[in-house]
Amino acid sequence: MKFYRLILLLNVIITGAYAQVTVKPIDVKYPPMGKNDTIKVAATNVDGLMIPWIGLNEVVINGTRIFKSPAEQAAFYRLRYNVLKVMPYALFAKRRYQQLETDLAVQPDKKEQKKLIKACDQEIKQMFNKEIKELTITQGQILTKLIDRELGRTTYDIVKQTKGGLTAFLYQSVARVVGHNLKSTYDPVEDRDIESIITSSGFYQ
């Protein structure tokens, strides 16, 4: 039985080697090059013809907005001011919590994980005490939405994950008293004015 298995294995190997040898390369045609064609680019084989191509960066075109009234224009520019004021905080929170998640993923020790969470919490609190506490209610509401936009999680979910459900509940209770909602989510359709401001602001260039 072992002998027959050996014969079968050799047959497969020889057949495979023969198949590799008998495979003929596909003839392809390249477009004629000009005397100034010195830049190397990618190419795709389309029915035997190599088509050169270059990837281009995304181009965002924003139209000029026409306002129905001076009041609508004033409201939009007021929203733009608030969005541009809080957007750096949302981006900071995004970078900081992404770093925290990375650190927690490679740190199996529970005590060390708590230290990492505490350090992140202290860093956020320092920023809160210095700058965020000066935000208006409207700016705070926009910030909670932007955090959900950047992290894909609400501020409430982040607090619950890092500090526990009870702390998240207490934070939410206090936030509701002063007009905030840590569970606010971001909807690109509903918040299309905010989305338009962000995409045209240059934060992601």
PDB file of C-alpha atoms in Angstrom:
ATOM      1  CA  MET A   1       0.000   0.000   0.000  1.00  0.00           C
ATOM      2  CA  LYS A   2       2.838   2.385   0.863  1.00  0.00           C
ATOM      3  CA  PHE A   3       4.443   1.614  -2.499  1.00  0.00           C
ATOM      4  CA  TYR A   4       1.310   2.611  -4.393  1.00  0.00           C
ATOM      5  CA  ARG A   5       1.047   5.819  -2.361  1.00  0.00           C
ATOM      6  CA  LEU A   6       4.641   6.652  -3.271  1.00  0.00           C
ATOM      7  CA  ILE A   7       3.932   6.020  -6.969  1.00  0.00           C
ATOM      8  CA  LEU A   8       0.832   8.257  -6.768  1.00  0.00           C
ATOM      9  CA  LEU A   9       2.785  11.049  -5.048  1.00  0.00           C
ATOM     10  CA  LEU A  10       5.564  10.913  -7.654  1.00  0.00           C
ATOM     11  CA  ASN A  11       2.987  10.996 -10.443  1.00  0.00           C
ATOM     12  CA  VAL A  12       1.394  14.146  -8.979  1.00  0.00           C
ATOM     13  CA  ILE A  13       4.793  15.837  -8.595  1.00  0.00           C
ATOM     14  CA  ILE A  14       5.901  14.977 -12.127  1.00  0.00           C
ATOM     15  CA  THR A  15       2.559  16.048 -13.608  1.00  0.00           C
ATOM     16  CA  GLY A  16       2.683  19.351 -11.724  1.00  0.00           C
ATOM     17  CA  ALA A  17       6.265  20.011 -12.807  1.00  0.00           C
ATOM     18  CA  TYR A  18       5.360  19.225 -16.419  1.00  0.00           C
ATOM     19  CA  ALA A  19       2.370  21.579 -16.218  1.00  0.00           C
ATOM     20  CA  GLN A  20       4.595  24.352 -14.938  1.00  0.00           C
ATOM     21  CA  VAL A  21       7.101  23.791 -17.726  1.00  0.00           C
ATOM     22  CA  THR A  22       4.493  23.718 -20.484  1.00  0.00           C
ATOM     23  CA  VAL A  23       2.741  26.921 -19.404  1.00  0.00           C
ATOM     24  CA  LYS A  24       3.476  29.572 -21.980  1.00  0.00           C
ATOM     25  CA  PRO A  25       3.739  33.222 -21.023  1.00  0.00           C
ATOM     26  CA  ILE A  26       0.914  35.386 -22.277  1.00  0.00           C
ATOM     27  CA  ASP A  27       1.981  37.813 -24.962  1.00  0.00           C
ATOM     28  CA  VAL A  28       1.260  41.381 -23.996  1.00  0.00           C
ATOM     29  CA  LYS A  29       1.660  44.590 -25.904  1.00  0.00           C
ATOM     30  CA  TYR A  30       2.976  47.776 -24.399  1.00  0.00           C
ATOM     31  CA  PRO A  31       1.989  51.180 -25.730  1.00  0.00           C
ATOM     32  CA  PRO A  32       4.733  53.007 -27.619  1.00  0.00           C
ATOM     33  CA  MET A  33       6.839  55.275 -25.412  1.00  0.00           C
ATOM     34  CA  GLY A  34       7.555  58.869 -26.237  1.00  0.00           C
ATOM     35  CA  LYS A  35      10.896  60.527 -25.704  1.00  0.00           C
ATOM     36  CA  ASN A  36       9.618  62.265 -22.537  1.00  0.00           C
ATOM     37  CA  ASP A  37       8.085  59.132 -20.980  1.00  0.00           C
ATOM     38  CA  THR A  38      10.497  58.703 -18.079  1.00  0.00           C
ATOM     39  CA  ILE A  39       8.127  58.238 -15.133  1.00  0.00           C
ATOM     40  CA  LYS A  40       7.484  54.654 -14.013  1.00  0.00           C
ATOM     41  CA  VAL A  41       3.788  53.965 -13.506  1.00  0.00           C
ATOM     42  CA  ALA A  42       1.569  50.982 -12.767  1.00  0.00           C
ATOM     43  CA  ALA A  43      -0.078  49.074 -15.617  1.00  0.00           C
ATOM     44  CA  THR A  44      -3.001  46.707 -16.016  1.00  0.00           C
ATOM     45  CA  ASN A  45      -3.267  43.922 -18.583  1.00  0.00           C
ATOM     46  CA  VAL A  46      -6.490  44.423 -20.551  1.00  0.00           C
ATOM     47  CA  ASP A  47      -6.926  41.708 -23.200  1.00  0.00           C
ATOM     48  CA  GLY A  48      -3.195  41.542 -23.825  1.00  0.00           C
ATOM     49  CA  LEU A  49      -2.634  45.296 -23.881  1.00  0.00           C
ATOM     50  CA  MET A  50      -0.827  46.887 -20.926  1.00  0.00           C
ATOM     51  CA  ILE A  51      -2.690  50.048 -19.972  1.00  0.00           C
ATOM     52  CA  PRO A  52      -0.597  52.465 -17.843  1.00  0.00           C
ATOM     53  CA  TRP A  53      -2.319  54.355 -15.070  1.00  0.00           C
ATOM     54  CA  ILE A  54      -1.592  56.699 -12.161  1.00  0.00           C
ATOM     55  CA  GLY A  55      -3.618  56.886  -8.945  1.00  0.00           C
ATOM     56  CA  LEU A  56      -4.936  60.354  -8.166  1.00  0.00           C
ATOM     57  CA  ASN A  57      -5.771  61.905  -4.829  1.00  0.00           C
ATOM     58  CA  GLU A  58      -9.406  62.504  -4.025  1.00  0.00           C
ATOM     59  CA  VAL A  59     -10.665  65.906  -5.105  1.00  0.00           C
ATOM     60  CA  VAL A  60     -13.500  67.403  -3.062  1.00  0.00           C
ATOM     61  CA  ILE A  61     -15.552  70.076  -4.790  1.00  0.00           C
ATOM     62  CA  ASN A  62     -17.717  72.288  -2.620  1.00  0.00           C
ATOM     63  CA  GLY A  63     -20.332  74.514  -4.174  1.00  0.00           C
ATOM     64  CA  THR A  64     -21.072  78.045  -3.088  1.00  0.00           C
ATOM     65  CA  ARG A  65     -23.913  78.009  -0.607  1.00  0.00           C
ATOM     66  CA  ILE A  66     -26.833  80.325  -1.234  1.00  0.00           C
ATOM     67  CA  PHE A  67     -28.708  81.375   1.904  1.00  0.00           C
ATOM     68  CA  LYS A  68     -32.411  82.107   1.969  1.00  0.00           C
ATOM     69  CA  SER A  69     -32.062  84.928   4.461  1.00  0.00           C
ATOM     70  CA  PRO A  70     -29.486  86.854   6.480  1.00  0.00           C
ATOM     71  CA  ALA A  71     -30.699  84.980   9.570  1.00  0.00           C
ATOM     72  CA  GLU A  72     -29.954  81.613   7.948  1.00  0.00           C
ATOM     73  CA  GLN A  73     -26.518  82.839   6.915  1.00  0.00           C
ATOM     74  CA  ALA A  74     -25.776  84.068  10.436  1.00  0.00           C
ATOM     75  CA  ALA A  75     -26.915  80.720  11.895  1.00  0.00           C
ATOM     76  CA  PHE A  76     -24.645  78.787   9.516  1.00  0.00           C
ATOM     77  CA  TYR A  77     -21.578  80.892  10.298  1.00  0.00           C
ATOM     78  CA  ARG A  78     -22.311  80.585  13.996  1.00  0.00           C
ATOM     79  CA  LEU A  79     -22.475  76.790  13.560  1.00  0.00           C
ATOM     80  CA  ARG A  80     -19.237  76.886  11.580  1.00  0.00           C
ATOM     81  CA  TYR A  81     -17.517  78.805  14.365  1.00  0.00           C
ATOM     82  CA  ASN A  82     -18.679  76.281  16.971  1.00  0.00           C
ATOM     83  CA  VAL A  83     -17.686  73.247  14.874  1.00  0.00           C
ATOM     84  CA  LEU A  84     -14.200  74.602  14.166  1.00  0.00           C
ATOM     85  CA  LYS A  85     -13.750  75.404  17.854  1.00  0.00           C
ATOM     86  CA  VAL A  86     -14.534  71.901  19.137  1.00  0.00           C
ATOM     87  CA  MET A  87     -13.223  69.783  16.264  1.00  0.00           C
ATOM     88  CA  PRO A  88      -9.626  69.756  17.612  1.00  0.00           C
ATOM     89  CA  TYR A  89     -10.924  68.352  20.915  1.00  0.00           C
ATOM     90  CA  ALA A  90     -12.748  65.556  19.082  1.00  0.00           C
ATOM     91  CA  LEU A  91      -9.614  64.704  17.103  1.00  0.00           C
ATOM     92  CA  PHE A  92      -7.554  64.746  20.306  1.00  0.00           C
ATOM     93  CA  ALA A  93     -10.020  62.382  21.975  1.00  0.00           C
ATOM     94  CA  LYS A  94      -9.869  60.116  18.925  1.00  0.00           C
ATOM     95  CA  ARG A  95      -6.074  59.890  18.983  1.00  0.00           C
ATOM     96  CA  ARG A  96      -5.921  59.462  22.760  1.00  0.00           C
ATOM     97  CA  TYR A  97      -8.504  56.692  23.005  1.00  0.00           C
ATOM     98  CA  GLN A  98      -7.091  54.873  20.003  1.00  0.00           C
ATOM     99  CA  GLN A  99      -3.723  54.933  21.749  1.00  0.00           C
ATOM    100  CA  LEU A 100      -5.365  53.688  24.942  1.00  0.00           C
ATOM    101  CA  GLU A 101      -6.986  50.776  23.108  1.00  0.00           C
ATOM    102  CA  THR A 102      -3.638  49.886  21.530  1.00  0.00           C
ATOM    103  CA  ASP A 103      -1.888  49.994  24.910  1.00  0.00           C
ATOM    104  CA  LEU A 104      -4.595  47.887  26.568  1.00  0.00           C
ATOM    105  CA  ALA A 105      -4.446  45.287  23.799  1.00  0.00           C
ATOM    106  CA  VAL A 106      -0.753  44.567  24.453  1.00  0.00           C
ATOM    107  CA  GLN A 107      -0.941  44.807  28.246  1.00  0.00           C
ATOM    108  CA  PRO A 108      -2.459  41.656  29.803  1.00  0.00           C
ATOM    109  CA  ASP A 109      -1.914  42.711  33.426  1.00  0.00           C
ATOM    110  CA  LYS A 110      -5.144  44.095  34.925  1.00  0.00           C
ATOM    111  CA  LYS A 111      -3.371  46.443  37.314  1.00  0.00           C
ATOM    112  CA  GLU A 112      -1.314  47.937  34.514  1.00  0.00           C
ATOM    113  CA  GLN A 113      -4.458  48.310  32.421  1.00  0.00           C
ATOM    114  CA  LYS A 114      -6.071  50.307  35.221  1.00  0.00           C
ATOM    115  CA  LYS A 115      -2.993  52.538  35.345  1.00  0.00           C
ATOM    116  CA  LEU A 116      -3.246  53.159  31.610  1.00  0.00           C
ATOM    117  CA  ILE A 117      -6.936  54.012  31.899  1.00  0.00           C
ATOM    118  CA  LYS A 118      -6.269  56.325  34.841  1.00  0.00           C
ATOM    119  CA  ALA A 119      -3.482  58.120  32.945  1.00  0.00           C
ATOM    120  CA  CYS A 120      -5.767  58.624  29.960  1.00  0.00           C
ATOM    121  CA  ASP A 121      -8.563  59.825  32.229  1.00  0.00           C
ATOM    122  CA  GLN A 122      -6.229  62.329  33.903  1.00  0.00           C
ATOM    123  CA  GLU A 123      -5.055  63.641  30.554  1.00  0.00           C
ATOM    124  CA  ILE A 124      -8.637  64.170  29.401  1.00  0.00           C
ATOM    125  CA  LYS A 125      -9.507  65.859  32.697  1.00  0.00           C
ATOM    126  CA  GLN A 126      -6.565  68.242  32.384  1.00  0.00           C
ATOM    127  CA  MET A 127      -7.778  69.293  28.969  1.00  0.00           C
ATOM    128  CA  PHE A 128     -11.306  69.622  30.371  1.00  0.00           C
ATOM    129  CA  ASN A 129     -10.183  71.822  33.263  1.00  0.00           C
ATOM    130  CA  LYS A 130      -8.102  74.065  31.017  1.00  0.00           C
ATOM    131  CA  GLU A 131     -10.261  74.480  27.933  1.00  0.00           C
ATOM    132  CA  ILE A 132     -13.380  72.353  27.508  1.00  0.00           C
ATOM    133  CA  LYS A 133     -15.082  73.718  30.628  1.00  0.00           C
ATOM    134  CA  GLU A 134     -15.258  77.075  28.845  1.00  0.00           C
ATOM    135  CA  LEU A 135     -17.387  75.673  26.040  1.00  0.00           C
ATOM    136  CA  THR A 136     -20.985  76.770  25.663  1.00  0.00           C
ATOM    137  CA  ILE A 137     -23.850  74.286  25.876  1.00  0.00           C
ATOM    138  CA  THR A 138     -24.189  74.306  22.088  1.00  0.00           C
ATOM    139  CA  GLN A 139     -20.479  73.680  21.622  1.00  0.00           C
ATOM    140  CA  GLY A 140     -20.613  70.828  24.131  1.00  0.00           C
ATOM    141  CA  GLN A 141     -23.510  69.254  22.254  1.00  0.00           C
ATOM    142  CA  ILE A 142     -21.602  69.483  18.985  1.00  0.00           C
ATOM    143  CA  LEU A 143     -18.508  68.001  20.632  1.00  0.00           C
ATOM    144  CA  THR A 144     -20.373  64.903  21.820  1.00  0.00           C
ATOM    145  CA  LYS A 145     -21.633  64.356  18.279  1.00  0.00           C
ATOM    146  CA  LEU A 146     -18.179  64.798  16.799  1.00  0.00           C
ATOM    147  CA  ILE A 147     -16.689  62.308  19.238  1.00  0.00           C
ATOM    148  CA  ASP A 148     -19.238  59.771  18.007  1.00  0.00           C
ATOM    149  CA  ARG A 149     -18.295  60.707  14.424  1.00  0.00           C
ATOM    150  CA  GLU A 150     -14.581  60.198  14.998  1.00  0.00           C
ATOM    151  CA  LEU A 151     -14.648  57.165  17.292  1.00  0.00           C
ATOM    152  CA  GLY A 152     -17.834  55.432  16.200  1.00  0.00           C
ATOM    153  CA  ARG A 153     -18.912  55.404  19.864  1.00  0.00           C
ATOM    154  CA  THR A 154     -20.789  57.886  21.993  1.00  0.00           C
ATOM    155  CA  THR A 155     -19.160  59.710  24.883  1.00  0.00           C
ATOM    156  CA  TYR A 156     -21.407  57.681  27.197  1.00  0.00           C
ATOM    157  CA  ASP A 157     -20.072  54.405  25.762  1.00  0.00           C
ATOM    158  CA  ILE A 158     -16.475  55.570  26.202  1.00  0.00           C
ATOM    159  CA  VAL A 159     -17.043  56.524  29.856  1.00  0.00           C
ATOM    160  CA  LYS A 160     -18.854  53.240  30.460  1.00  0.00           C
ATOM    161  CA  GLN A 161     -15.992  51.246  28.973  1.00  0.00           C
ATOM    162  CA  THR A 162     -13.226  53.031  30.864  1.00  0.00           C
ATOM    163  CA  LYS A 163     -14.951  54.004  34.124  1.00  0.00           C
ATOM    164  CA  GLY A 164     -17.856  51.582  34.448  1.00  0.00           C
ATOM    165  CA  GLY A 165     -21.618  51.745  34.037  1.00  0.00           C
ATOM    166  CA  LEU A 166     -22.308  53.551  37.323  1.00  0.00           C
ATOM    167  CA  THR A 167     -19.880  56.363  36.538  1.00  0.00           C
ATOM    168  CA  ALA A 168     -21.307  56.690  33.031  1.00  0.00           C
ATOM    169  CA  PHE A 169     -24.807  56.962  34.512  1.00  0.00           C
ATOM    170  CA  LEU A 170     -23.698  59.664  36.961  1.00  0.00           C
ATOM    171  CA  TYR A 171     -21.891  61.618  34.219  1.00  0.00           C
ATOM    172  CA  GLN A 172     -24.968  61.395  32.015  1.00  0.00           C
ATOM    173  CA  SER A 173     -27.209  62.610  34.852  1.00  0.00           C
ATOM    174  CA  VAL A 174     -25.017  65.660  35.436  1.00  0.00           C
ATOM    175  CA  ALA A 175     -24.735  66.330  31.712  1.00  0.00           C
ATOM    176  CA  ARG A 176     -28.518  66.291  31.295  1.00  0.00           C
ATOM    177  CA  VAL A 177     -28.898  68.904  34.010  1.00  0.00           C
ATOM    178  CA  VAL A 178     -26.740  71.391  32.076  1.00  0.00           C
ATOM    179  CA  GLY A 179     -28.290  70.587  28.714  1.00  0.00           C
ATOM    180  CA  HIS A 180     -25.883  67.927  27.404  1.00  0.00           C
ATOM    181  CA  ASN A 181     -26.508  64.340  26.335  1.00  0.00           C
ATOM    182  CA  LEU A 182     -23.519  62.006  26.369  1.00  0.00           C
ATOM    183  CA  LYS A 183     -25.488  59.552  24.234  1.00  0.00           C
ATOM    184  CA  SER A 184     -25.769  61.954  21.305  1.00  0.00           C
ATOM    185  CA  THR A 185     -24.942  60.299  17.983  1.00  0.00           C
ATOM    186  CA  TYR A 186     -23.793  61.726  14.685  1.00  0.00           C
ATOM    187  CA  ASP A 187     -25.883  61.416  11.538  1.00  0.00           C
ATOM    188  CA  PRO A 188     -24.203  62.677   8.314  1.00  0.00           C
ATOM    189  CA  VAL A 189     -27.633  63.303   6.772  1.00  0.00           C
ATOM    190  CA  GLU A 190     -29.254  65.005   9.727  1.00  0.00           C
ATOM    191  CA  ASP A 191     -26.033  66.865  10.526  1.00  0.00           C
ATOM    192  CA  ARG A 192     -25.205  67.624   6.901  1.00  0.00           C
ATOM    193  CA  ASP A 193     -24.268  71.231   7.687  1.00  0.00           C
ATOM    194  CA  ILE A 194     -21.683  70.030  10.218  1.00  0.00           C
ATOM    195  CA  GLU A 195     -20.416  67.437   7.723  1.00  0.00           C
ATOM    196  CA  SER A 196     -20.069  70.113   5.046  1.00  0.00           C
ATOM    197  CA  ILE A 197     -18.119  72.352   7.425  1.00  0.00           C
ATOM    198  CA  ILE A 198     -15.763  69.524   8.433  1.00  0.00           C
ATOM    199  CA  THR A 199     -15.056  68.303   4.890  1.00  0.00           C
ATOM    200  CA  SER A 200     -14.247  71.835   3.719  1.00  0.00           C
ATOM    201  CA  SER A 201     -12.255  72.826   6.796  1.00  0.00           C
ATOM    202  CA  GLY A 202      -8.942  71.162   5.925  1.00  0.00           C
ATOM    203  CA  PHE A 203      -8.699  69.019   9.093  1.00  0.00           C
ATOM    204  CA  TYR A 204      -8.003  65.877   7.053  1.00  0.00           C
ATOM    205  CA  GLN A 205      -5.543  67.281   4.523  1.00  0.00           C
TER     206      GLN A 205
END
